[in-house]
PDB file of C-alpha atoms in Angstrom:
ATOM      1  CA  UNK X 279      27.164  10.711  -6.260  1.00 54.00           C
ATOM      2  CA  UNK X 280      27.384   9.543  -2.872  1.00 63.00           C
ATOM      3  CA  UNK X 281      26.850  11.371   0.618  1.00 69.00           C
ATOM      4  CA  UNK X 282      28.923   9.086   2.270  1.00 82.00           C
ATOM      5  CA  UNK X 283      32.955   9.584   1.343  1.00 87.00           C
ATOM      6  CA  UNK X 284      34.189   6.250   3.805  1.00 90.00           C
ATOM      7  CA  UNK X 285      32.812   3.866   1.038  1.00 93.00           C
ATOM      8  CA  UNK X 286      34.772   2.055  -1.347  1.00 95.00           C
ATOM      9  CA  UNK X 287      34.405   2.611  -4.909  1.00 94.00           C
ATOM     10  CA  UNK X 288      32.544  -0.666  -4.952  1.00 96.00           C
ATOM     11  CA  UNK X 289      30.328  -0.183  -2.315  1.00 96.00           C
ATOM     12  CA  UNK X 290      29.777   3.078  -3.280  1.00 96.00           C
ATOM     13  CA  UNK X 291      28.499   1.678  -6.813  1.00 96.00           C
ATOM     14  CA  UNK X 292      26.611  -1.200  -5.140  1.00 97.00           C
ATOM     15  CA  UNK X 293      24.629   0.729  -2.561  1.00 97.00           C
ATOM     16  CA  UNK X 294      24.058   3.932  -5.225  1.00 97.00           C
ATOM     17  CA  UNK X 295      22.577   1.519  -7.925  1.00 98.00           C
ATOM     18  CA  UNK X 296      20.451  -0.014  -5.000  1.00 98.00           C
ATOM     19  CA  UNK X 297      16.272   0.408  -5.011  1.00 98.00           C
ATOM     20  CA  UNK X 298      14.887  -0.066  -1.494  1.00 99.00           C
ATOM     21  CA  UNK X 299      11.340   0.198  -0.468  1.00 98.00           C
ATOM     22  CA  UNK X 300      10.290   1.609   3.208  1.00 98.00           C
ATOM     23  CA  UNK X 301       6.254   0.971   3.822  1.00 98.00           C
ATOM     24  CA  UNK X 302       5.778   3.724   6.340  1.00 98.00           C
ATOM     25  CA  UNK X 303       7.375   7.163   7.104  1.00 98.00           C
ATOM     26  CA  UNK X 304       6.962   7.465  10.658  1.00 98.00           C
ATOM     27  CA  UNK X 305       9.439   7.094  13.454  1.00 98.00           C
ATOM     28  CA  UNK X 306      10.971   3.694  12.231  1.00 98.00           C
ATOM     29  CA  UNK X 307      10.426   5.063   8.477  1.00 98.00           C
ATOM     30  CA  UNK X 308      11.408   8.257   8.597  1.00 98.00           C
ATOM     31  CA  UNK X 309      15.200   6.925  10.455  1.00 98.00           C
ATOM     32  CA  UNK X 310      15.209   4.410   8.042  1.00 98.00           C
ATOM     33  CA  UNK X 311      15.233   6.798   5.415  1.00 98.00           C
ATOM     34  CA  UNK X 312      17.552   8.819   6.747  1.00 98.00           C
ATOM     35  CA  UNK X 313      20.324   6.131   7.768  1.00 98.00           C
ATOM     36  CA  UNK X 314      19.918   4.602   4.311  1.00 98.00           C
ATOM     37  CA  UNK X 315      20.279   8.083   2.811  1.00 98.00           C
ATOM     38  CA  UNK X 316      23.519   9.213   4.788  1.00 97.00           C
ATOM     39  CA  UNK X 317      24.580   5.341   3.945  1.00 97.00           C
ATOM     40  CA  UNK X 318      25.020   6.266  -0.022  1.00 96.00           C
ATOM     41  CA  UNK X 319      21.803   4.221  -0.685  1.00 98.00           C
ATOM     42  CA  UNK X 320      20.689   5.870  -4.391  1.00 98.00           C
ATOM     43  CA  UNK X 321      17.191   4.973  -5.044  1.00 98.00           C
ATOM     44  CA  UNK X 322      14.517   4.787  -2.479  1.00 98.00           C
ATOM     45  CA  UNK X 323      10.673   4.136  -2.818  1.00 98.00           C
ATOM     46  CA  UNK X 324       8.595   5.593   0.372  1.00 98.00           C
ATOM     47  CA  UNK X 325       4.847   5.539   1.026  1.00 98.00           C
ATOM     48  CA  UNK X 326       2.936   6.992   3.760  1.00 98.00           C
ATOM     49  CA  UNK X 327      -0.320   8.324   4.050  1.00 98.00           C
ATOM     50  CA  UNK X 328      -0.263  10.358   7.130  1.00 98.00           C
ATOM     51  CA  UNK X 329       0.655  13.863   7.519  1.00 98.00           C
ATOM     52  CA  UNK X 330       3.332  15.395  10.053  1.00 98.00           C
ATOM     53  CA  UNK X 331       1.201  16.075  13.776  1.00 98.00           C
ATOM     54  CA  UNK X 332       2.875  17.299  17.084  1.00 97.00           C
ATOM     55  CA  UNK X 333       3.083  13.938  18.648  1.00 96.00           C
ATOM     56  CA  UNK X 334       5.523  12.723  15.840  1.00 97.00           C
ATOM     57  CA  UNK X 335       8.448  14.886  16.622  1.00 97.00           C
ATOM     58  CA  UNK X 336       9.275  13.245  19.718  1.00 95.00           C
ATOM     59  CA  UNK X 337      10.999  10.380  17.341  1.00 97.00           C
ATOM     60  CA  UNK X 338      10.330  11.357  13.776  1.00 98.00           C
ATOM     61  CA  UNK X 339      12.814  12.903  11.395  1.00 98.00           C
ATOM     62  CA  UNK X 340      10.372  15.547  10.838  1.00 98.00           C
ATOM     63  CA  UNK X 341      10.456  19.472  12.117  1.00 98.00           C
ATOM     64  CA  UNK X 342       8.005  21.791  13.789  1.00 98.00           C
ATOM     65  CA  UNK X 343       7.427  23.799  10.486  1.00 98.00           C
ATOM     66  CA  UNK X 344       6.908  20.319   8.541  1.00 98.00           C
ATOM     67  CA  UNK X 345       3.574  20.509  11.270  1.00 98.00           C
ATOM     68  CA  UNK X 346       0.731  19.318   8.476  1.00 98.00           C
ATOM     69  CA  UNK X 347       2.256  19.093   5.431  1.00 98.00           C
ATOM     70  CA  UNK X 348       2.508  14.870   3.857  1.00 98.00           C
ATOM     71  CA  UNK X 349       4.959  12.821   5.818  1.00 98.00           C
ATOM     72  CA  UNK X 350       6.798  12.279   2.036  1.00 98.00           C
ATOM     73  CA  UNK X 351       6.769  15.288   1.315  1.00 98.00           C
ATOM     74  CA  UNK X 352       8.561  16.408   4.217  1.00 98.00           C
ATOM     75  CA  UNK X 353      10.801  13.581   4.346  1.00 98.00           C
ATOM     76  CA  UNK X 354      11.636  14.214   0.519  1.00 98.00           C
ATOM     77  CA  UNK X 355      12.819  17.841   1.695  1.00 98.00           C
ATOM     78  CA  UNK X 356      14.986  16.362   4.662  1.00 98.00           C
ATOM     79  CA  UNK X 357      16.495  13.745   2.441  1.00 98.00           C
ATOM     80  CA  UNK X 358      17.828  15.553  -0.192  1.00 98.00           C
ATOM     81  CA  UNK X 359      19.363  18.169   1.989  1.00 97.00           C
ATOM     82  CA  UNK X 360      21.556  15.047   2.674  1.00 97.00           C
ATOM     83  CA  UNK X 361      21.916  14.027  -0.603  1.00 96.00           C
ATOM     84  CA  UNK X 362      20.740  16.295  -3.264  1.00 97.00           C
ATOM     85  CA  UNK X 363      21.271  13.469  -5.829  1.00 96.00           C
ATOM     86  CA  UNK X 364      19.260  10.934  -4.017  1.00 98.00           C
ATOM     87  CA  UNK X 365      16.300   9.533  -6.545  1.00 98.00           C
ATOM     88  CA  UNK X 366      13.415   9.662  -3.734  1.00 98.00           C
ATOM     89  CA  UNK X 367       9.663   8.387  -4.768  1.00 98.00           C
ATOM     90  CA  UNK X 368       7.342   8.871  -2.870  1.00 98.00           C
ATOM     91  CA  UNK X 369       3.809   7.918  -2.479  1.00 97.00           C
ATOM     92  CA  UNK X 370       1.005   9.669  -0.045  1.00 97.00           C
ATOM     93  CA  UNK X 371      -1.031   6.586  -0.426  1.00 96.00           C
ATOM     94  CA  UNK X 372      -2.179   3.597   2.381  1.00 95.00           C
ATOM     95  CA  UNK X 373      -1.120   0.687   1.236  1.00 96.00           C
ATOM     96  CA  UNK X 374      -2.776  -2.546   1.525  1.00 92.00           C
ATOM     97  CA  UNK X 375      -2.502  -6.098   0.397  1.00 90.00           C
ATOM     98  CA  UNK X 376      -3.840  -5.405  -3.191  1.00 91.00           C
ATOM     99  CA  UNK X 377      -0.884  -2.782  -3.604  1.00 96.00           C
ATOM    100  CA  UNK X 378       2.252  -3.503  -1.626  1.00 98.00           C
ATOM    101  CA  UNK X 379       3.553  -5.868  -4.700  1.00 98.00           C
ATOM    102  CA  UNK X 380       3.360  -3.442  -7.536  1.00 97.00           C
ATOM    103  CA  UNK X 381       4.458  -0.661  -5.538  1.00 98.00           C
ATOM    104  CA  UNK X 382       8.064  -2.256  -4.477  1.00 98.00           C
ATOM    105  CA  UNK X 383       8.107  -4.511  -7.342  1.00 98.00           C
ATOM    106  CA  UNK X 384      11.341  -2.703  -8.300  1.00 98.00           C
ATOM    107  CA  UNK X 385      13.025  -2.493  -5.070  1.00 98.00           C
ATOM    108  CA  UNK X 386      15.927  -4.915  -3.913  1.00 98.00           C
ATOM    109  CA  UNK X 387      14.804  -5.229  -0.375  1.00 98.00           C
ATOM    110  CA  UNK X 388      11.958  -4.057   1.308  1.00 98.00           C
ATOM    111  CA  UNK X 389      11.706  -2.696   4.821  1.00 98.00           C
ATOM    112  CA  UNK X 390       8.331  -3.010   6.783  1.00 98.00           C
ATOM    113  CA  UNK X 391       8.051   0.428   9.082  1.00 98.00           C
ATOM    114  CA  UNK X 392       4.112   0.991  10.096  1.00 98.00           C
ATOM    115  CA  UNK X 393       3.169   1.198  13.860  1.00 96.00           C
ATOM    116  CA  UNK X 394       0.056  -0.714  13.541  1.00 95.00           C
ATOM    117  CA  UNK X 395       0.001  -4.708  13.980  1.00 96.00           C
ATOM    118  CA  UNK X 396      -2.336  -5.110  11.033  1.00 96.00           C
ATOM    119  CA  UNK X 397      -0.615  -3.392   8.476  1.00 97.00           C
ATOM    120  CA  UNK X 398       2.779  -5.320   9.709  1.00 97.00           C
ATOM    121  CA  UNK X 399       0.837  -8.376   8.763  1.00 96.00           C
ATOM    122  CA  UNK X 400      -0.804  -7.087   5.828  1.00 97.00           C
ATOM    123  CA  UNK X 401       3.052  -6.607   4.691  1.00 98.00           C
ATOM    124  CA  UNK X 402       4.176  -9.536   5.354  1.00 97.00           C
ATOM    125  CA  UNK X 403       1.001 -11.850   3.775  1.00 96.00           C
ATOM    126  CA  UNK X 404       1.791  -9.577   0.615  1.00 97.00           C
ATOM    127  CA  UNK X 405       5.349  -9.671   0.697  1.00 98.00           C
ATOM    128  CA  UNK X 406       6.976 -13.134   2.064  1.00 97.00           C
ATOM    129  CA  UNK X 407       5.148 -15.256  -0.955  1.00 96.00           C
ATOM    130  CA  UNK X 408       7.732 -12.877  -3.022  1.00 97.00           C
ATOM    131  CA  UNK X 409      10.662 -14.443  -1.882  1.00 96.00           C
ATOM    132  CA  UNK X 410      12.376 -10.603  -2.188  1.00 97.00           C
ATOM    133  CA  UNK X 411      14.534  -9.566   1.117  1.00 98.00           C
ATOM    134  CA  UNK X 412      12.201  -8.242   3.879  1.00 98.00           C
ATOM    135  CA  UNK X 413      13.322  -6.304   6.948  1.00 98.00           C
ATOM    136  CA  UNK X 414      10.626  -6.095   9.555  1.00 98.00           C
ATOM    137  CA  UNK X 415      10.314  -4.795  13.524  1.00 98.00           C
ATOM    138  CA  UNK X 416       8.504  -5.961  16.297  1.00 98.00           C
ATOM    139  CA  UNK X 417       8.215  -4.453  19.822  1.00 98.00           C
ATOM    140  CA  UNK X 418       9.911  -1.332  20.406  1.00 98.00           C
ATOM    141  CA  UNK X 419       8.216   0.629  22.857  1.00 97.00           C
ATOM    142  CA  UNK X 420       8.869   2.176  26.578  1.00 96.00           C
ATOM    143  CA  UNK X 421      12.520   2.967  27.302  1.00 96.00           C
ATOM    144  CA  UNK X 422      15.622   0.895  28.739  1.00 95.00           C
ATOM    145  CA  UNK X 423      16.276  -2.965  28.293  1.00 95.00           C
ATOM    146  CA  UNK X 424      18.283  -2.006  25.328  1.00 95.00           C
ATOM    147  CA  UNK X 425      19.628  -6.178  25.444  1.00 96.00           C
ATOM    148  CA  UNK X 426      16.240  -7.122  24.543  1.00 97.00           C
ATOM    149  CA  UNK X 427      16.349  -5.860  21.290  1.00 98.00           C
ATOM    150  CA  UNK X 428      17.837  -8.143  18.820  1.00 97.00           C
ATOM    151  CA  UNK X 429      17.993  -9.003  14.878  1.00 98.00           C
ATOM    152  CA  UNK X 430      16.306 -12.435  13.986  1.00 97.00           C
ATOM    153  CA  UNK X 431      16.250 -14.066  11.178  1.00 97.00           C
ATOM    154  CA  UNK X 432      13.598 -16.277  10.137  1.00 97.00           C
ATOM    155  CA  UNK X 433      13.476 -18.336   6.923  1.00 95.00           C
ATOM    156  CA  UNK X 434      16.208 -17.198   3.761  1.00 95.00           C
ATOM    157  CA  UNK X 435      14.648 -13.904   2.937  1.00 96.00           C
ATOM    158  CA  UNK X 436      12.866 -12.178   5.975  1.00 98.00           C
ATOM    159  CA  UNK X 437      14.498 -10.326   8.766  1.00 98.00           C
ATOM    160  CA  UNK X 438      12.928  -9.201  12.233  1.00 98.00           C
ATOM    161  CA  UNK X 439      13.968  -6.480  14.409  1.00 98.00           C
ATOM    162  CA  UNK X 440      13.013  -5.358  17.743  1.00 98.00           C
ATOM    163  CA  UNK X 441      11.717  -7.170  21.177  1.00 98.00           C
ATOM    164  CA  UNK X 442       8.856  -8.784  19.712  1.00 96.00           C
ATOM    165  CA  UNK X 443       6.851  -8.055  22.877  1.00 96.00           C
ATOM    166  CA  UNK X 444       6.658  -4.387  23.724  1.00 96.00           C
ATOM    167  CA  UNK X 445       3.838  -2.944  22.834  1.00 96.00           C
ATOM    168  CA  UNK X 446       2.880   0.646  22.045  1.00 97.00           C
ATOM    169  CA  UNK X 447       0.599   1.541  24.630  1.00 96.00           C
ATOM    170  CA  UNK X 448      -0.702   4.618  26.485  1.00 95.00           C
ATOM    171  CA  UNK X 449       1.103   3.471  29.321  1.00 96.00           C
ATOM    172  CA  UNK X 450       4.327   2.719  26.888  1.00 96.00           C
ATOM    173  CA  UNK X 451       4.495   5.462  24.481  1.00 95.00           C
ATOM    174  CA  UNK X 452       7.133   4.442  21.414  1.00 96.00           C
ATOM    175  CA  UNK X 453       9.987   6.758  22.187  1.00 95.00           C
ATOM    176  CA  UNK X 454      12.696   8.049  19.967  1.00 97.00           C
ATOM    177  CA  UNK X 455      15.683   5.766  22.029  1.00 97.00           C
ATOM    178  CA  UNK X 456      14.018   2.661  21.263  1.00 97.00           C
ATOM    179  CA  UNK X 457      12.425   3.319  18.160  1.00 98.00           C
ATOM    180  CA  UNK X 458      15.758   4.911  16.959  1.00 98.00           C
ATOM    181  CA  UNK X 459      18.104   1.284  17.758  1.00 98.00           C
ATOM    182  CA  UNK X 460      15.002  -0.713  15.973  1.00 98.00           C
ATOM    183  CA  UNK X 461      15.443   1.648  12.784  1.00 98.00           C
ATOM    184  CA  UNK X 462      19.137   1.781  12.647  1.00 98.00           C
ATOM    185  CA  UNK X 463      19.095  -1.819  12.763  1.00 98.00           C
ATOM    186  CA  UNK X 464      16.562  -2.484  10.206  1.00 98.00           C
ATOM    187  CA  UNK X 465      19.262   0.233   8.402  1.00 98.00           C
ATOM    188  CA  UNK X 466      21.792  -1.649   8.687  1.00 98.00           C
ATOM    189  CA  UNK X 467      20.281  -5.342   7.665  1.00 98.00           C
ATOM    190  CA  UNK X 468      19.555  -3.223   4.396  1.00 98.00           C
ATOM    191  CA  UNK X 469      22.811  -2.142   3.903  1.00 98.00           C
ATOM    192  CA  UNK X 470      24.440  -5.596   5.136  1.00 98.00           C
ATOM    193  CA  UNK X 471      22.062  -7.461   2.725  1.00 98.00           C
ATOM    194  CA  UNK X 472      23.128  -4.869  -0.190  1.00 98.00           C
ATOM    195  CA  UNK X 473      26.328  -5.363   0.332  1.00 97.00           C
ATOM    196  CA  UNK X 474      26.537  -8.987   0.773  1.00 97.00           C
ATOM    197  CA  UNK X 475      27.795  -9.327   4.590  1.00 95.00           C
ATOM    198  CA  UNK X 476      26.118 -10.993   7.113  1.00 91.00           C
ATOM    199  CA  UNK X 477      23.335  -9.358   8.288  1.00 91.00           C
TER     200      UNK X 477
ATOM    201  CA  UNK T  87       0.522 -35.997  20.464  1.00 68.00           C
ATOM    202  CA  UNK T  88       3.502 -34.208  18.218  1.00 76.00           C
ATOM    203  CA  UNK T  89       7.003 -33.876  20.208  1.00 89.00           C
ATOM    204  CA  UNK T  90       8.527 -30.642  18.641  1.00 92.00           C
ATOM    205  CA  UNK T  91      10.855 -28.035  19.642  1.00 96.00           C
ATOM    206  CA  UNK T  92       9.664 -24.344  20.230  1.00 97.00           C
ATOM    207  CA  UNK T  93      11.206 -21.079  20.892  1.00 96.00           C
ATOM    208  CA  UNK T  94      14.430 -24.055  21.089  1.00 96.00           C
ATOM    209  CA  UNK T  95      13.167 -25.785  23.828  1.00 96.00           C
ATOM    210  CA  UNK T  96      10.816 -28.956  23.987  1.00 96.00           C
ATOM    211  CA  UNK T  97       7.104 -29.053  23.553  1.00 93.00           C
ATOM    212  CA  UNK T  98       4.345 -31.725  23.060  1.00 91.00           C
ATOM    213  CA  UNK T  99       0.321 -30.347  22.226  1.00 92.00           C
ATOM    214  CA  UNK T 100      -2.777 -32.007  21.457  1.00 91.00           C
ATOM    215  CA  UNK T 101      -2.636 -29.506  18.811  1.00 93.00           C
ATOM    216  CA  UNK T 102      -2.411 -30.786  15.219  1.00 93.00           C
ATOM    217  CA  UNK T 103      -2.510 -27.415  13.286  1.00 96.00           C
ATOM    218  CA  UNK T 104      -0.049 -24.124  13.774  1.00 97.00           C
ATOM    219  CA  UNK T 105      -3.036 -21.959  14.503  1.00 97.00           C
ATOM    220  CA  UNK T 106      -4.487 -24.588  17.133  1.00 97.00           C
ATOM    221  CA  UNK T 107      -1.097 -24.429  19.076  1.00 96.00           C
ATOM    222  CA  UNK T 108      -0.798 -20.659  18.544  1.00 97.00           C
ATOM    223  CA  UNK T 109      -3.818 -20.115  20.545  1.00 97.00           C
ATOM    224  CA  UNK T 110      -3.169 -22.980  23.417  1.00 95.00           C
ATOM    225  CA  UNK T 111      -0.075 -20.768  24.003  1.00 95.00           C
ATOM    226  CA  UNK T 112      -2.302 -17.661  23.878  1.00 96.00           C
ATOM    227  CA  UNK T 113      -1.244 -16.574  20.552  1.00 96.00           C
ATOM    228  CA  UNK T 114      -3.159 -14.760  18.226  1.00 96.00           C
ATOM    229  CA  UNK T 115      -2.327 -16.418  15.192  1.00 97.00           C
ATOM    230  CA  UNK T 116      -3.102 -13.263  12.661  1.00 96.00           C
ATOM    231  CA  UNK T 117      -0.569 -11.560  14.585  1.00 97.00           C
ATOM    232  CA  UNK T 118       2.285 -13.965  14.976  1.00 97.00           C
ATOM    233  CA  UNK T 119       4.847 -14.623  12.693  1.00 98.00           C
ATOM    234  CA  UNK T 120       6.364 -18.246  12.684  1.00 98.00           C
ATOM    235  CA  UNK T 121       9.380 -19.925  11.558  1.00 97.00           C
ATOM    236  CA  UNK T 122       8.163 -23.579  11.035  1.00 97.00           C
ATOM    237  CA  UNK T 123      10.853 -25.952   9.853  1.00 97.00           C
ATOM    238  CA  UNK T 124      13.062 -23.022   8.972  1.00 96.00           C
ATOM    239  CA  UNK T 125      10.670 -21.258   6.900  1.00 97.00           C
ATOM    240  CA  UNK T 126       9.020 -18.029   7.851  1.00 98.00           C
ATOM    241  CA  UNK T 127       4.949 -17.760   7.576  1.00 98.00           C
ATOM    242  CA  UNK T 128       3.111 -14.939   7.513  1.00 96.00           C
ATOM    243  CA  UNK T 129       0.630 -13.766  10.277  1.00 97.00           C
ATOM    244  CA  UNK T 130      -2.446 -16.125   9.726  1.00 96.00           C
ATOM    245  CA  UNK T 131      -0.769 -18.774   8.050  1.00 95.00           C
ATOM    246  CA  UNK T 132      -1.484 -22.189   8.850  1.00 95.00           C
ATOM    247  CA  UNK T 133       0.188 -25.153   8.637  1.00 96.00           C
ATOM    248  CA  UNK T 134      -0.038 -29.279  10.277  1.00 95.00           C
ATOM    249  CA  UNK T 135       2.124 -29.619  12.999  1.00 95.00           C
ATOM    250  CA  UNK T 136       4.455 -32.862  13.075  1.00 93.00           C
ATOM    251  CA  UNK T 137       6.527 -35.129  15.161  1.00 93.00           C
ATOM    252  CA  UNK T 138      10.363 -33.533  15.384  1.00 94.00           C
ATOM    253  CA  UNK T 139       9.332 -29.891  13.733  1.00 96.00           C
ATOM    254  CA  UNK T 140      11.442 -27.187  14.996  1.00 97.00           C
ATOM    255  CA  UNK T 141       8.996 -23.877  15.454  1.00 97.00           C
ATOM    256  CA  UNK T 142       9.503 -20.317  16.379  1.00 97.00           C
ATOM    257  CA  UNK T 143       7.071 -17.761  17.144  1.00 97.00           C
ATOM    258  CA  UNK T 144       7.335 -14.049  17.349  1.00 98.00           C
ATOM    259  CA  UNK T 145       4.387 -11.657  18.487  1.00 97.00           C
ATOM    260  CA  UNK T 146       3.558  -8.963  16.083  1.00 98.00           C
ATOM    261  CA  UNK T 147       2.949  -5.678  18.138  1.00 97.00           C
ATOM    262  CA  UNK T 148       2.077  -1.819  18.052  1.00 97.00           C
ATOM    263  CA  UNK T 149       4.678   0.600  17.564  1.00 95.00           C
ATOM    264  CA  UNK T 150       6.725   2.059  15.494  1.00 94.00           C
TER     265      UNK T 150
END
């Protein structure tokens, strides 16, 4: 069963029977999620070890009374209000380099969504030797230059997203805008690489 | 002295090594991923740098 009625039987089939893995449930996560959900995606693996605070709701698919419960546990509740048949595991765990393989070793394509720059890198050490489809995202922050933003890809399996500059910074808070175009995009690489169109 | 491209435009360093050049350019090398030759590295990955290599770099930074 599919949320999404504009597919073709095919695609329908293709993107239902799809696994994907999303490290991180925050505000490029959580979108993720969401897009891939409302997309007809029927199988997605999600870990995050943070719990829902205030200052994620400014860009986070997350609600005021979600305010301290597990970021997957939330996002499991949001989810299948879109699709009640959506097969969503989840783990409340921090991943590291020891664990990203098994923990996406069945999913198709893997999307990199952490805020930190050392567990982006932890990801991709882990990950790239696999050879299995990754969709990452660099520089995001701050608001406007919309251009900037762009899909690269590097190599035959790994995808980047984003400015690859901005920063997250006191002085350039990640805001729900930016961070929003970096996660649909990383979205739709998924679904493009899923589906077998160019990316 | 390698003659390469980067970021698609010419380049020469004294640099023999990835990481070397990285940080001439003021690159942290654990957070930059490459594209050397058409092949993605990871952050921290290092690699000798040749005559006629074609290399990308792309800053890994906070936010998210």
């Amino acid at each position: 069963m599919t949320p999404n009625p504009l597919l073709t039987p095919q695609e329908a089939q293709r993107l239902g029977a799809a696994r994907v893995g999303i490290a991180g449930a925050g505000g490029l996560g959580s979108n993720i999620a969401m897009h891939l959900t409302r997309a007809g995606v029927g199988h997605l693996t999600v870990v995050d070890f943070d719990v829902v605070s205030e200052s994620n709701l400014n860009r986070q698919f997350y609600f005021r009374d979600q305010l301290g419960l597990p970021k997957v546990a939330a996002l499991c509740t949001n989810l299948l209000r879109i699709a009640p048949a959506l097969d969503l595991r989840t783990h409340a765990q921090r991943l590291t380099e020891a664990n990203f393989r098994p923990t996406f070793a069945d999913c198709e394509v893997v999307v990199e969504a952490f805020d930190n720059p050392e567990s982006k890198s932890a990801f991709l050490r882990a990950l790239l030797p696999t050879g299995k489809p990754l969709v990452c995202a660099s520089g995001m922050a701050g608001w406007g230059h919309s251009g900037a933003i762009a899909l690269r890809r590097l190599g035959p399996t790994l995808y980047l997203a984003g400015d690859a500059a901005t920063a997250a910074s006191a002085t350039c808070p990640p805001a729900s805008p930016r961070v929003g175009i970096v996660a649909a995009l990383q979205a739709n690489t998924v679904i493009a690489l899923l589906l077998g169109v160019q990316p | 002295m390698p003659h390469f491209t980067f970021q698609g435009t010419p380049a020469e360093t004294k640099a023999e090594r990835l990481a070397d050049f990285l940080r001439e350019r003021g690159l942290d090398p654990a957070r930059t991923l490459c594209e050397l030759n058409g092949q993605a590295l990871a952050p921290g990955a290092d690699a000798p740098l040749a005559e006629g290599d074609t290399l990308n770099a792309f800053s890994i930074v906070a936010g998210g």
